[in-house]
PDB file of C-alpha atoms in Angstrom:
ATOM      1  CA  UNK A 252      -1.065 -25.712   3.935  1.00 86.00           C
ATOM      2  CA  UNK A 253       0.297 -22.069   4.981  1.00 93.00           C
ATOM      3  CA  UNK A 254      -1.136 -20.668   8.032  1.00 96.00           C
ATOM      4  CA  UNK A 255      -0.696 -17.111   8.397  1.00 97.00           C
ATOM      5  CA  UNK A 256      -0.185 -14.943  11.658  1.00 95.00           C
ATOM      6  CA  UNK A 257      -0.633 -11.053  12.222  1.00 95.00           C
ATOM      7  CA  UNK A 258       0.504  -8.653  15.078  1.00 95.00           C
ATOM      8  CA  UNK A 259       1.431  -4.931  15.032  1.00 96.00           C
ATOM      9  CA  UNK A 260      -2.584  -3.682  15.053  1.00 95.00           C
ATOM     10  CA  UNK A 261      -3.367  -0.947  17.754  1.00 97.00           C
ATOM     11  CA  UNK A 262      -4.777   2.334  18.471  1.00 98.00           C
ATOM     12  CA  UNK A 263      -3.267   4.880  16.900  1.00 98.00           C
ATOM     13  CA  UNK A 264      -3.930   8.642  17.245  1.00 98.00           C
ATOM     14  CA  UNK A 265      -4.666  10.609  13.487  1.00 98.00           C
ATOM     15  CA  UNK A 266      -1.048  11.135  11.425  1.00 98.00           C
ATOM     16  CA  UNK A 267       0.375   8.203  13.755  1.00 98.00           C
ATOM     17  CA  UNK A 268       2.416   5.133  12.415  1.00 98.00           C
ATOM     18  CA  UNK A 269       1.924   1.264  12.926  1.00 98.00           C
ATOM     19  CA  UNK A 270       3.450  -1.567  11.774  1.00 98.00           C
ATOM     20  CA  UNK A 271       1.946  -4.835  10.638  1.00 98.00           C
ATOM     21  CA  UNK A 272       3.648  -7.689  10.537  1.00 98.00           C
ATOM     22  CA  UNK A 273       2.751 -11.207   8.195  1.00 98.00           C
ATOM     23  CA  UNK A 274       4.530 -14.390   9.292  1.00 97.00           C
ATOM     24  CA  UNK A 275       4.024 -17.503   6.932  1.00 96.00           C
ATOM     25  CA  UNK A 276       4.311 -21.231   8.295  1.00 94.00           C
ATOM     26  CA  UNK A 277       3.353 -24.543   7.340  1.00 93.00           C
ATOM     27  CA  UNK A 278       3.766 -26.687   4.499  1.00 88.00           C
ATOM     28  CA  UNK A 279       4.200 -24.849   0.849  1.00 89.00           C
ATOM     29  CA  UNK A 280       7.019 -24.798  -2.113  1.00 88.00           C
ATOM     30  CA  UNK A 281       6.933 -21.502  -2.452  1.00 89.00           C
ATOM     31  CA  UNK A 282       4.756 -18.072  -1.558  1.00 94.00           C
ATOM     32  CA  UNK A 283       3.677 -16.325  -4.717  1.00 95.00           C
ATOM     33  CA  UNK A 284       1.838 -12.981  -3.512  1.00 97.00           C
ATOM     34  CA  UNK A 285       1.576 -11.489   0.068  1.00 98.00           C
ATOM     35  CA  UNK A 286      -0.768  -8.961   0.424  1.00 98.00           C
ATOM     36  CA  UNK A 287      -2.489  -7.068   3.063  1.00 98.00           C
ATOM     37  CA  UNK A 288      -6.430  -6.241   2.312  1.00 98.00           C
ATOM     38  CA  UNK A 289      -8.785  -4.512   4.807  1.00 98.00           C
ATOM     39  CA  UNK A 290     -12.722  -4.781   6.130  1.00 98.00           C
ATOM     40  CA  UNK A 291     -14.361  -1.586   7.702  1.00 96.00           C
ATOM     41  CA  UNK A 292     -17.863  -2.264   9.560  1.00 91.00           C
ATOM     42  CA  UNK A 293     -20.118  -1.890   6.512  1.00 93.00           C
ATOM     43  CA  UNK A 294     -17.396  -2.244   4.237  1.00 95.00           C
ATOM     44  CA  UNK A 295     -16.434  -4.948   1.926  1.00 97.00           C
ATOM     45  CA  UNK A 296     -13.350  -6.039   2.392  1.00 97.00           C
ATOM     46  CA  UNK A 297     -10.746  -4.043   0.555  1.00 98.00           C
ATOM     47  CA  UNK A 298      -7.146  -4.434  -1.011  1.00 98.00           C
ATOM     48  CA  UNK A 299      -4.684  -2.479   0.474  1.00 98.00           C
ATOM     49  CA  UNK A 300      -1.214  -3.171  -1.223  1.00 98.00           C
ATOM     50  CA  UNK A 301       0.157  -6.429  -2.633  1.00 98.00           C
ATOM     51  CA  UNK A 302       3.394  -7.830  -3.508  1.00 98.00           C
ATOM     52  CA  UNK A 303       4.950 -10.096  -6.093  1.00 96.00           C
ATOM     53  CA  UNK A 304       8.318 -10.995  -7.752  1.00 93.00           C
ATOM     54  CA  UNK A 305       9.487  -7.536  -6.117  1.00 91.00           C
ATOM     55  CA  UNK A 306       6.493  -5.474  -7.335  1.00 96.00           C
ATOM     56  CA  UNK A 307       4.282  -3.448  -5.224  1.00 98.00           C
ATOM     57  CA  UNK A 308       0.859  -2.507  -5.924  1.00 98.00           C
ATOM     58  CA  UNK A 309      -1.224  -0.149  -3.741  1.00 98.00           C
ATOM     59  CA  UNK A 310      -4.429   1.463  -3.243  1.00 97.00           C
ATOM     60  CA  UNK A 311      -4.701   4.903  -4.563  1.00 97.00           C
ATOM     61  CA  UNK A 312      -6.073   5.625  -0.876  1.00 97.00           C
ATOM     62  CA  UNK A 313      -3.357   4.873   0.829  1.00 98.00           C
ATOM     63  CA  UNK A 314      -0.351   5.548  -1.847  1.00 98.00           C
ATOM     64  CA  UNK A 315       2.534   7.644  -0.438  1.00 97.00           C
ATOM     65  CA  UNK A 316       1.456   6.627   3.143  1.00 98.00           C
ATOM     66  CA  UNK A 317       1.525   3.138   3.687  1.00 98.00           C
ATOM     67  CA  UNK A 318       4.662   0.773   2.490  1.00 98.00           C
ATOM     68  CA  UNK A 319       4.665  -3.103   1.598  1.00 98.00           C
ATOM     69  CA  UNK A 320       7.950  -5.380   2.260  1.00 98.00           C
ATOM     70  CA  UNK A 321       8.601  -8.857   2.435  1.00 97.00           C
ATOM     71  CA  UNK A 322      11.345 -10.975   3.894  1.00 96.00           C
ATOM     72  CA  UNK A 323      11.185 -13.731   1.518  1.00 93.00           C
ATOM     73  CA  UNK A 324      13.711 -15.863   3.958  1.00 94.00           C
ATOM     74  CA  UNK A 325      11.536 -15.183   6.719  1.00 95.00           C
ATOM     75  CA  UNK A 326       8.650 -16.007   5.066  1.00 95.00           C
ATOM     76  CA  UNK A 327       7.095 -12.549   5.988  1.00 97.00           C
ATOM     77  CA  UNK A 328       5.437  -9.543   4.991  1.00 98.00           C
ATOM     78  CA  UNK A 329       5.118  -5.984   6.579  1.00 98.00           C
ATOM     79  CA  UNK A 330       3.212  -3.200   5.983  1.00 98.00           C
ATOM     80  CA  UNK A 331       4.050   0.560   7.242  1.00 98.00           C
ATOM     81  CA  UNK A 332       1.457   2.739   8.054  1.00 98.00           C
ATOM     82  CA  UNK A 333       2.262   6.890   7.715  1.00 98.00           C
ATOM     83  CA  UNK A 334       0.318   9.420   8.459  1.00 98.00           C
ATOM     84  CA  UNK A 335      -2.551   7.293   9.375  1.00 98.00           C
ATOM     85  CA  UNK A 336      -6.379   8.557   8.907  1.00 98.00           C
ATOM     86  CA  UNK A 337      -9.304   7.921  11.075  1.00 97.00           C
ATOM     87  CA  UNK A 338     -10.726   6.183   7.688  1.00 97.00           C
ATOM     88  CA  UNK A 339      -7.848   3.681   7.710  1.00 98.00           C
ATOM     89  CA  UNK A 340      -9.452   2.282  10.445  1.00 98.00           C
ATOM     90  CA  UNK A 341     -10.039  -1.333   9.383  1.00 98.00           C
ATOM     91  CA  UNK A 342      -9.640  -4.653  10.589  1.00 98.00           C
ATOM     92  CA  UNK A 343      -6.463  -5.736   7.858  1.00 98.00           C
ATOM     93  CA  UNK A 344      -5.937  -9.225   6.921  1.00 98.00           C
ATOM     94  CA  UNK A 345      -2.930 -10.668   5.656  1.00 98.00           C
ATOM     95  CA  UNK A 346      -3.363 -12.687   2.303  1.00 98.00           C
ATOM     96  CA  UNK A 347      -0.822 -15.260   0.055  1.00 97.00           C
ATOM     97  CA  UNK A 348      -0.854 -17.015  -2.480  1.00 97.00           C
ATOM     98  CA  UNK A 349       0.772 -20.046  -2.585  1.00 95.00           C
ATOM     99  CA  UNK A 350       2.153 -23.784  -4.361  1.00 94.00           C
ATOM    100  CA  UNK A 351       2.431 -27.029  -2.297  1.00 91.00           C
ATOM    101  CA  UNK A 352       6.048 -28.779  -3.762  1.00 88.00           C
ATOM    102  CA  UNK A 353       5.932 -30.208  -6.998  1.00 87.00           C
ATOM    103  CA  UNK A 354       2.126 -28.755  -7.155  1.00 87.00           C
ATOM    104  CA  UNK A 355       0.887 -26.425  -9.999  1.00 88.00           C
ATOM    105  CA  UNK A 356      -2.094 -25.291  -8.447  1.00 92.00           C
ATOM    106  CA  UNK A 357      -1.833 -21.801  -6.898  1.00 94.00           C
ATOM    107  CA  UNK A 358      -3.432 -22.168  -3.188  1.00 96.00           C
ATOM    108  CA  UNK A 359      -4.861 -18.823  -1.625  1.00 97.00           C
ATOM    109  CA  UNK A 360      -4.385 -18.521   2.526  1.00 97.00           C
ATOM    110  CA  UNK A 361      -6.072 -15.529   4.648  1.00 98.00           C
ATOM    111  CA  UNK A 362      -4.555 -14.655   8.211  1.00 97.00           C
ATOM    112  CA  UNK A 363      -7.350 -13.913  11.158  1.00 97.00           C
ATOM    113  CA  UNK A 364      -7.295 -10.216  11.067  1.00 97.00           C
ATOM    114  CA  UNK A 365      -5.158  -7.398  13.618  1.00 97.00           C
ATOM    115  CA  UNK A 366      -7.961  -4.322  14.398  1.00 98.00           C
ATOM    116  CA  UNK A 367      -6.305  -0.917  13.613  1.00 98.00           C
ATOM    117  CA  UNK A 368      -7.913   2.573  14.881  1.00 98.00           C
ATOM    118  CA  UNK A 369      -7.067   5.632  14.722  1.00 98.00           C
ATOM    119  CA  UNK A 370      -8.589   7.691  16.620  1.00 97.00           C
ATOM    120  CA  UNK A 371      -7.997  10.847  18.697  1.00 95.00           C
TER     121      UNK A 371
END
């Protein structure tokens, strides 16, 4: 199984920057996607930009703003927060998909959640 671990939440003040770091450990073959999603109070839980096979895909509400990178040695994934907004404020989960070795089934893994605010 992959167990994943987040750090880099905070408060922020509005137009701020964070960081958000993803590490992946356990037993796998190999890590498919890495994504990072996010849950609001009242909110269903949201996706906020994925990666895969060096593709990026983002929400249009945080496009131009926030970047996704991985460190596929490292087993990690990152996500760079510009110009942050009082309505990014989320909890943000990190998310992979993943195969044990030899295994074709594709496994899904959620990390515990990092709290971001922004607020002035």
């Amino acid at each position: 199984q992959v167990q994943l671990v987040e750090s880099g939440g905070g408060l922020v003040q509005p137009g701020g920057s964070l960081r958000l770091s993803c590490s992946a450990s356990g037993s796998f073959g190999y890590i498919d996607t890495m994504a990072w999603h996010r849950q609001a109070p009242g909110n269903q839980r949201e996706l906020v930009a994925s990666t895969r096979a060096g593709n990026s895909v983002y929400a249009g509400s945080v496009k131009g703003r926030f970047t996704i990178s991985r460190d596929n040695a490292k087993n990690t994934v990152y996500l760079q927060m510009n110009g942050l907004k009082p309505e990014d404020t989320a909890v943000y989960f990190c998310y992979a998909t993943y195969r044990m070795p030899g295994g074709l089934k594709l496994n899904v893994a959620w990390g515990q959640g990092t709290q971001v605010t922004v607020s002035s």
